[in-house]
């Protein structure tokens, strides 16, 4: 009796296990059953998807007109020579010529400006004369340029000088003005 029970177990067990594996196996190239689907698919709209409710049919909305990022000072000047003069009469450099600010200004100047304006500010950088040369900073006219006008030129660009607003932050533009002043011996 005992022997036959063991024999049955030895034969039945593999049949049950292998049969079960075969019965519950699935085609892994096909999608499985999903449960519960509410956890998988949120009813909220995803940021990048179309939206039938909101204006312009987009889920991600642009910021409200006039929104100012935290810590950003707006620059309310147009890109004309008159506006550069107005900036010169209205704006003052918010930074002092501390060793830290001058060192940062020098870093920006060396990396972004010296290629045209030259290391001493004489307007004789390595790309000159392939590029039309900028005016020297060392003339009396350049020394008399107000800080705000310089900031305007660096921010908005002027003629052959492109705007550096995208590459150099407003703070660093003021610091580079400090550094130009030091080149001018001020
Ligand atoms: C690709 C060359 C080039 C680079 C790089 C360049 N500038 Fe200029 N810059 C010029 C030219 C050319 C002018 C003259 C523009 C004009 O004809 O009105 C100028 C003019 C200026 C002026 C006005 C000078 C004056 O006497 O009126 C300032 C200030 C100035 N640049 C600052 C900078 C600063 C700061 C940087 C770096 C962030 C920089 N520039 C990078 C070419 C360059």
mmCIF file of C-alpha atoms and ligand atoms in Angstrom:
data_model
loop_
_atom_site.group_PDB
_atom_site.id
_atom_site.type_symbol
_atom_site.label_atom_id
_atom_site.label_comp_id
_atom_site.label_asym_id
_atom_site.label_seq_id
_atom_site.Cartn_x
_atom_site.Cartn_y
_atom_site.Cartn_z
ATOM 1 C CA UNK A 1 0.000 0.000 0.000
ATOM 2 C CA UNK A 2 2.697 2.390 1.081
ATOM 3 C CA UNK A 3 4.824 1.600 -1.974
ATOM 4 C CA UNK A 4 2.034 2.213 -4.460
ATOM 5 C CA UNK A 5 1.295 5.601 -2.783
ATOM 6 C CA UNK A 6 4.926 6.669 -3.263
ATOM 7 C CA UNK A 7 4.814 5.491 -6.880
ATOM 8 C CA UNK A 8 1.644 7.480 -7.526
ATOM 9 C CA UNK A 9 3.245 10.584 -5.965
ATOM 10 C CA UNK A 10 6.360 10.176 -8.124
ATOM 11 C CA UNK A 11 4.304 9.947 -11.270
ATOM 12 C CA UNK A 12 1.540 12.390 -10.373
ATOM 13 C CA UNK A 13 3.672 15.221 -8.974
ATOM 14 C CA UNK A 14 5.682 15.879 -12.173
ATOM 15 C CA UNK A 15 2.484 15.637 -14.235
ATOM 16 C CA UNK A 16 0.752 18.221 -12.020
ATOM 17 C CA UNK A 17 3.769 20.586 -11.951
ATOM 18 C CA UNK A 18 4.619 20.408 -15.643
ATOM 19 C CA UNK A 19 0.971 20.408 -16.676
ATOM 20 C CA UNK A 20 0.327 23.446 -14.479
ATOM 21 C CA UNK A 21 3.311 25.311 -15.917
ATOM 22 C CA UNK A 22 2.081 24.609 -19.413
ATOM 23 C CA UNK A 23 -1.487 25.647 -18.582
ATOM 24 C CA UNK A 24 -0.530 28.968 -16.955
ATOM 25 C CA UNK A 25 2.283 29.923 -19.307
ATOM 26 C CA UNK A 26 1.506 32.692 -21.746
ATOM 27 C CA UNK A 27 2.750 34.071 -25.042
ATOM 28 C CA UNK A 28 5.280 36.682 -23.865
ATOM 29 C CA UNK A 29 5.164 38.468 -27.208
ATOM 30 C CA UNK A 30 1.520 39.433 -26.549
ATOM 31 C CA UNK A 31 0.281 41.991 -24.000
ATOM 32 C CA UNK A 32 -0.723 40.522 -20.692
ATOM 33 C CA UNK A 33 -4.026 41.089 -18.912
ATOM 34 C CA UNK A 34 -4.071 44.404 -17.023
ATOM 35 C CA UNK A 35 -5.457 44.856 -13.526
ATOM 36 C CA UNK A 36 -6.355 47.317 -12.133
ATOM 37 C CA UNK A 37 -6.034 49.690 -15.096
ATOM 38 C CA UNK A 38 -6.870 52.890 -13.127
ATOM 39 C CA UNK A 39 -3.486 52.677 -11.417
ATOM 40 C CA UNK A 40 -1.668 52.255 -14.710
ATOM 41 C CA UNK A 41 -3.439 55.057 -16.586
ATOM 42 C CA UNK A 42 -4.013 58.279 -14.651
ATOM 43 C CA UNK A 43 -7.151 60.174 -15.710
ATOM 44 C CA UNK A 44 -5.126 63.449 -15.474
ATOM 45 C CA UNK A 45 -3.748 64.856 -18.764
ATOM 46 C CA UNK A 46 -0.005 64.453 -19.282
ATOM 47 C CA UNK A 47 1.911 67.716 -19.748
ATOM 48 C CA UNK A 48 2.831 67.118 -23.388
ATOM 49 C CA UNK A 49 -0.546 65.807 -24.566
ATOM 50 C CA UNK A 50 -3.364 67.604 -26.394
ATOM 51 C CA UNK A 51 -6.137 68.971 -24.215
ATOM 52 C CA UNK A 52 -9.742 69.515 -25.349
ATOM 53 C CA UNK A 53 -10.617 71.809 -22.407
ATOM 54 C CA UNK A 54 -7.835 74.371 -22.048
ATOM 55 C CA UNK A 55 -7.214 77.320 -24.399
ATOM 56 C CA UNK A 56 -5.053 76.586 -27.475
ATOM 57 C CA UNK A 57 -5.746 72.854 -26.873
ATOM 58 C CA UNK A 58 -2.489 72.318 -24.972
ATOM 59 C CA UNK A 59 -2.139 70.884 -21.469
ATOM 60 C CA UNK A 60 1.108 72.703 -20.724
ATOM 61 C CA UNK A 61 0.166 76.401 -20.682
ATOM 62 C CA UNK A 62 2.619 79.257 -21.325
ATOM 63 C CA UNK A 63 3.187 81.588 -18.343
ATOM 64 C CA UNK A 64 0.730 84.495 -18.020
ATOM 65 C CA UNK A 65 1.851 87.552 -20.013
ATOM 66 C CA UNK A 66 4.118 89.740 -17.882
ATOM 67 C CA UNK A 67 5.310 86.850 -15.690
ATOM 68 C CA UNK A 68 8.786 87.540 -14.306
ATOM 69 C CA UNK A 69 11.025 84.678 -13.114
ATOM 70 C CA UNK A 70 12.136 84.977 -9.503
ATOM 71 C CA UNK A 71 15.361 86.940 -9.191
ATOM 72 C CA UNK A 72 15.112 88.347 -12.738
ATOM 73 C CA UNK A 73 15.274 92.116 -13.300
ATOM 74 C CA UNK A 74 13.425 93.141 -16.494
ATOM 75 C CA UNK A 75 15.313 95.359 -18.939
ATOM 76 C CA UNK A 76 12.824 97.888 -20.341
ATOM 77 C CA UNK A 77 14.939 99.297 -23.152
ATOM 78 C CA UNK A 78 14.681 99.010 -26.921
ATOM 79 C CA UNK A 79 17.621 98.167 -29.212
ATOM 80 C CA UNK A 80 18.328 101.693 -30.481
ATOM 81 C CA UNK A 81 21.227 104.125 -29.858
ATOM 82 C CA UNK A 82 18.777 106.519 -28.122
ATOM 83 C CA UNK A 83 17.772 103.741 -25.746
ATOM 84 C CA UNK A 84 21.462 103.003 -25.038
ATOM 85 C CA UNK A 85 21.890 106.646 -24.017
ATOM 86 C CA UNK A 86 18.731 106.505 -21.882
ATOM 87 C CA UNK A 87 20.072 103.345 -20.156
ATOM 88 C CA UNK A 88 23.301 105.245 -19.502
ATOM 89 C CA UNK A 89 21.473 108.086 -17.759
ATOM 90 C CA UNK A 90 19.093 105.869 -15.759
ATOM 91 C CA UNK A 91 21.031 102.740 -14.730
ATOM 92 C CA UNK A 92 23.841 102.452 -12.209
ATOM 93 C CA UNK A 93 26.091 99.443 -11.746
ATOM 94 C CA UNK A 94 24.651 97.543 -8.750
ATOM 95 C CA UNK A 95 28.031 95.892 -8.071
ATOM 96 C CA UNK A 96 31.112 97.274 -6.323
ATOM 97 C CA UNK A 97 34.621 96.725 -7.691
ATOM 98 C CA UNK A 98 35.495 94.087 -5.078
ATOM 99 C CA UNK A 99 38.297 91.595 -5.891
ATOM 100 C CA UNK A 100 35.629 88.855 -6.302
ATOM 101 C CA UNK A 101 33.502 90.868 -8.757
ATOM 102 C CA UNK A 102 36.565 91.961 -10.735
ATOM 103 C CA UNK A 103 37.849 88.377 -10.895
ATOM 104 C CA UNK A 104 34.462 87.193 -12.196
ATOM 105 C CA UNK A 105 34.369 90.095 -14.691
ATOM 106 C CA UNK A 106 37.850 89.176 -15.893
ATOM 107 C CA UNK A 107 36.792 85.535 -16.318
ATOM 108 C CA UNK A 108 33.798 86.562 -18.462
ATOM 109 C CA UNK A 109 35.870 89.080 -20.408
ATOM 110 C CA UNK A 110 38.667 86.588 -21.116
ATOM 111 C CA UNK A 111 36.231 83.923 -22.292
ATOM 112 C CA UNK A 112 33.620 85.961 -24.208
ATOM 113 C CA UNK A 113 35.020 89.365 -25.122
ATOM 114 C CA UNK A 114 38.826 89.365 -25.437
ATOM 115 C CA UNK A 115 38.665 87.451 -28.735
ATOM 116 C CA UNK A 116 37.520 90.733 -30.368
ATOM 117 C CA UNK A 117 38.215 93.462 -27.811
ATOM 118 C CA UNK A 118 41.749 92.224 -26.967
ATOM 119 C CA UNK A 119 43.164 91.347 -23.542
ATOM 120 C CA UNK A 120 44.015 94.996 -22.821
ATOM 121 C CA UNK A 121 40.758 96.333 -24.319
ATOM 122 C CA UNK A 122 42.513 98.020 -27.242
ATOM 123 C CA UNK A 123 40.158 96.386 -29.779
ATOM 124 C CA UNK A 124 42.893 94.145 -31.194
ATOM 125 C CA UNK A 125 41.787 90.601 -30.295
ATOM 126 C CA UNK A 126 43.002 87.559 -32.292
ATOM 127 C CA UNK A 127 40.026 87.615 -34.737
ATOM 128 C CA UNK A 128 40.904 91.162 -35.818
ATOM 129 C CA UNK A 129 41.280 92.114 -38.707
ATOM 130 C CA UNK A 130 39.198 89.191 -40.096
ATOM 131 C CA UNK A 131 36.345 90.688 -38.095
ATOM 132 C CA UNK A 132 35.677 94.475 -38.147
ATOM 133 C CA UNK A 133 37.587 95.773 -35.157
ATOM 134 C CA UNK A 134 35.706 97.145 -32.151
ATOM 135 C CA UNK A 135 36.515 100.591 -30.782
ATOM 136 C CA UNK A 136 39.288 100.643 -28.170
ATOM 137 C CA UNK A 137 38.147 100.922 -24.557
ATOM 138 C CA UNK A 138 41.201 103.050 -23.885
ATOM 139 C CA UNK A 139 40.025 106.217 -25.661
ATOM 140 C CA UNK A 140 38.574 109.195 -23.783
ATOM 141 C CA UNK A 141 35.236 108.619 -25.547
ATOM 142 C CA UNK A 142 35.075 105.028 -24.269
ATOM 143 C CA UNK A 143 36.123 106.098 -20.773
ATOM 144 C CA UNK A 144 33.257 108.615 -20.788
ATOM 145 C CA UNK A 145 30.674 105.954 -21.767
ATOM 146 C CA UNK A 146 28.282 105.515 -18.821
ATOM 147 C CA UNK A 147 28.088 102.039 -17.253
ATOM 148 C CA UNK A 148 24.416 101.770 -18.253
ATOM 149 C CA UNK A 149 25.245 102.382 -21.930
ATOM 150 C CA UNK A 150 27.915 99.663 -21.849
ATOM 151 C CA UNK A 151 25.422 97.335 -20.163
ATOM 152 C CA UNK A 152 22.908 98.171 -22.906
ATOM 153 C CA UNK A 153 25.425 97.352 -25.686
ATOM 154 C CA UNK A 154 26.318 94.027 -24.057
ATOM 155 C CA UNK A 155 22.629 93.209 -23.441
ATOM 156 C CA UNK A 156 21.081 94.336 -26.742
ATOM 157 C CA UNK A 157 24.099 94.308 -29.061
ATOM 158 C CA UNK A 158 25.019 97.154 -31.418
ATOM 159 C CA UNK A 159 25.859 96.976 -35.162
ATOM 160 C CA UNK A 160 28.614 94.313 -35.451
ATOM 161 C CA UNK A 161 28.544 93.479 -31.762
ATOM 162 C CA UNK A 162 25.979 90.758 -31.006
ATOM 163 C CA UNK A 163 23.855 90.609 -27.850
ATOM 164 C CA UNK A 164 25.458 88.620 -25.032
ATOM 165 C CA UNK A 165 22.263 88.450 -22.973
ATOM 166 C CA UNK A 166 21.856 84.726 -23.662
ATOM 167 C CA UNK A 167 25.471 83.782 -22.860
ATOM 168 C CA UNK A 168 26.293 86.149 -19.991
ATOM 169 C CA UNK A 169 23.884 86.686 -17.055
ATOM 170 C CA UNK A 170 22.812 90.238 -16.156
ATOM 171 C CA UNK A 171 24.935 90.098 -12.976
ATOM 172 C CA UNK A 172 27.996 89.015 -14.948
ATOM 173 C CA UNK A 173 27.361 91.742 -17.565
ATOM 174 C CA UNK A 174 27.604 94.333 -14.798
ATOM 175 C CA UNK A 175 30.749 92.639 -13.432
ATOM 176 C CA UNK A 176 32.374 92.659 -16.876
ATOM 177 C CA UNK A 177 31.653 96.409 -17.062
ATOM 178 C CA UNK A 178 33.579 96.735 -13.771
ATOM 179 C CA UNK A 179 36.449 94.814 -15.325
ATOM 180 C CA UNK A 180 36.432 97.031 -18.453
ATOM 181 C CA UNK A 181 36.617 100.035 -16.097
ATOM 182 C CA UNK A 182 39.698 98.500 -14.463
ATOM 183 C CA UNK A 183 41.272 98.045 -17.918
ATOM 184 C CA UNK A 184 40.594 101.752 -18.455
ATOM 185 C CA UNK A 185 42.531 102.462 -15.282
ATOM 186 C CA UNK A 186 39.466 103.522 -13.324
HETATM 187 C C1 LIG B 1 32.696 89.155 -32.354
HETATM 188 C C2 LIG B 1 33.457 90.245 -31.815
HETATM 189 C C3 LIG B 1 33.008 90.833 -30.489
HETATM 190 C C4 LIG B 1 32.864 90.170 -29.302
HETATM 191 C C5 LIG B 1 33.086 88.706 -29.002
HETATM 192 C C6 LIG B 1 32.458 91.174 -28.326
HETATM 193 N N1 LIG B 1 32.359 92.393 -28.914
HETATM 194 FE FE1 LIG B 1 31.889 94.126 -28.000
HETATM 195 N N2 LIG B 1 31.999 95.098 -29.781
HETATM 196 C C7 LIG B 1 32.348 94.531 -30.984
HETATM 197 C C8 LIG B 1 32.247 95.523 -32.048
HETATM 198 C C9 LIG B 1 32.563 95.289 -33.511
HETATM 199 C C10 LIG B 1 31.801 96.715 -31.432
HETATM 200 C C11 LIG B 1 31.471 98.026 -32.096
HETATM 201 C C12 LIG B 1 29.978 97.995 -32.411
HETATM 202 C C13 LIG B 1 29.531 99.175 -33.269
HETATM 203 O O1 LIG B 1 30.033 99.286 -34.380
HETATM 204 O O2 LIG B 1 28.678 99.949 -32.811
HETATM 205 C C14 LIG B 1 31.682 96.411 -30.005
HETATM 206 C C15 LIG B 1 31.302 97.348 -29.048
HETATM 207 C C16 LIG B 1 31.286 97.120 -27.696
HETATM 208 C C17 LIG B 1 31.041 98.123 -26.678
HETATM 209 C C18 LIG B 1 30.821 99.605 -26.931
HETATM 210 C C19 LIG B 1 32.194 100.248 -26.956
HETATM 211 C C20 LIG B 1 32.154 101.731 -27.325
HETATM 212 O O3 LIG B 1 33.183 102.370 -27.184
HETATM 213 O O4 LIG B 1 31.121 102.216 -27.790
HETATM 214 C C21 LIG B 1 31.088 97.500 -25.481
HETATM 215 C C22 LIG B 1 30.902 98.121 -24.096
HETATM 216 C C23 LIG B 1 31.355 96.098 -25.733
HETATM 217 N N3 LIG B 1 31.479 95.904 -27.076
HETATM 218 C C24 LIG B 1 31.482 95.135 -24.745
HETATM 219 C C25 LIG B 1 31.661 93.781 -25.005
HETATM 220 C C26 LIG B 1 31.681 92.782 -23.991
HETATM 221 C C27 LIG B 1 31.553 93.040 -22.496
HETATM 222 C C28 LIG B 1 31.856 91.588 -24.623
HETATM 223 C C29 LIG B 1 31.889 90.212 -23.991
HETATM 224 C C30 LIG B 1 30.735 89.823 -23.210
HETATM 225 C C31 LIG B 1 31.970 91.849 -26.032
HETATM 226 N N4 LIG B 1 31.836 93.192 -26.224
HETATM 227 C C32 LIG B 1 32.192 90.889 -27.005
HETATM 228 C C33 LIG B 1 32.743 93.233 -31.182
HETATM 229 C C34 LIG B 1 32.691 92.222 -30.247
#
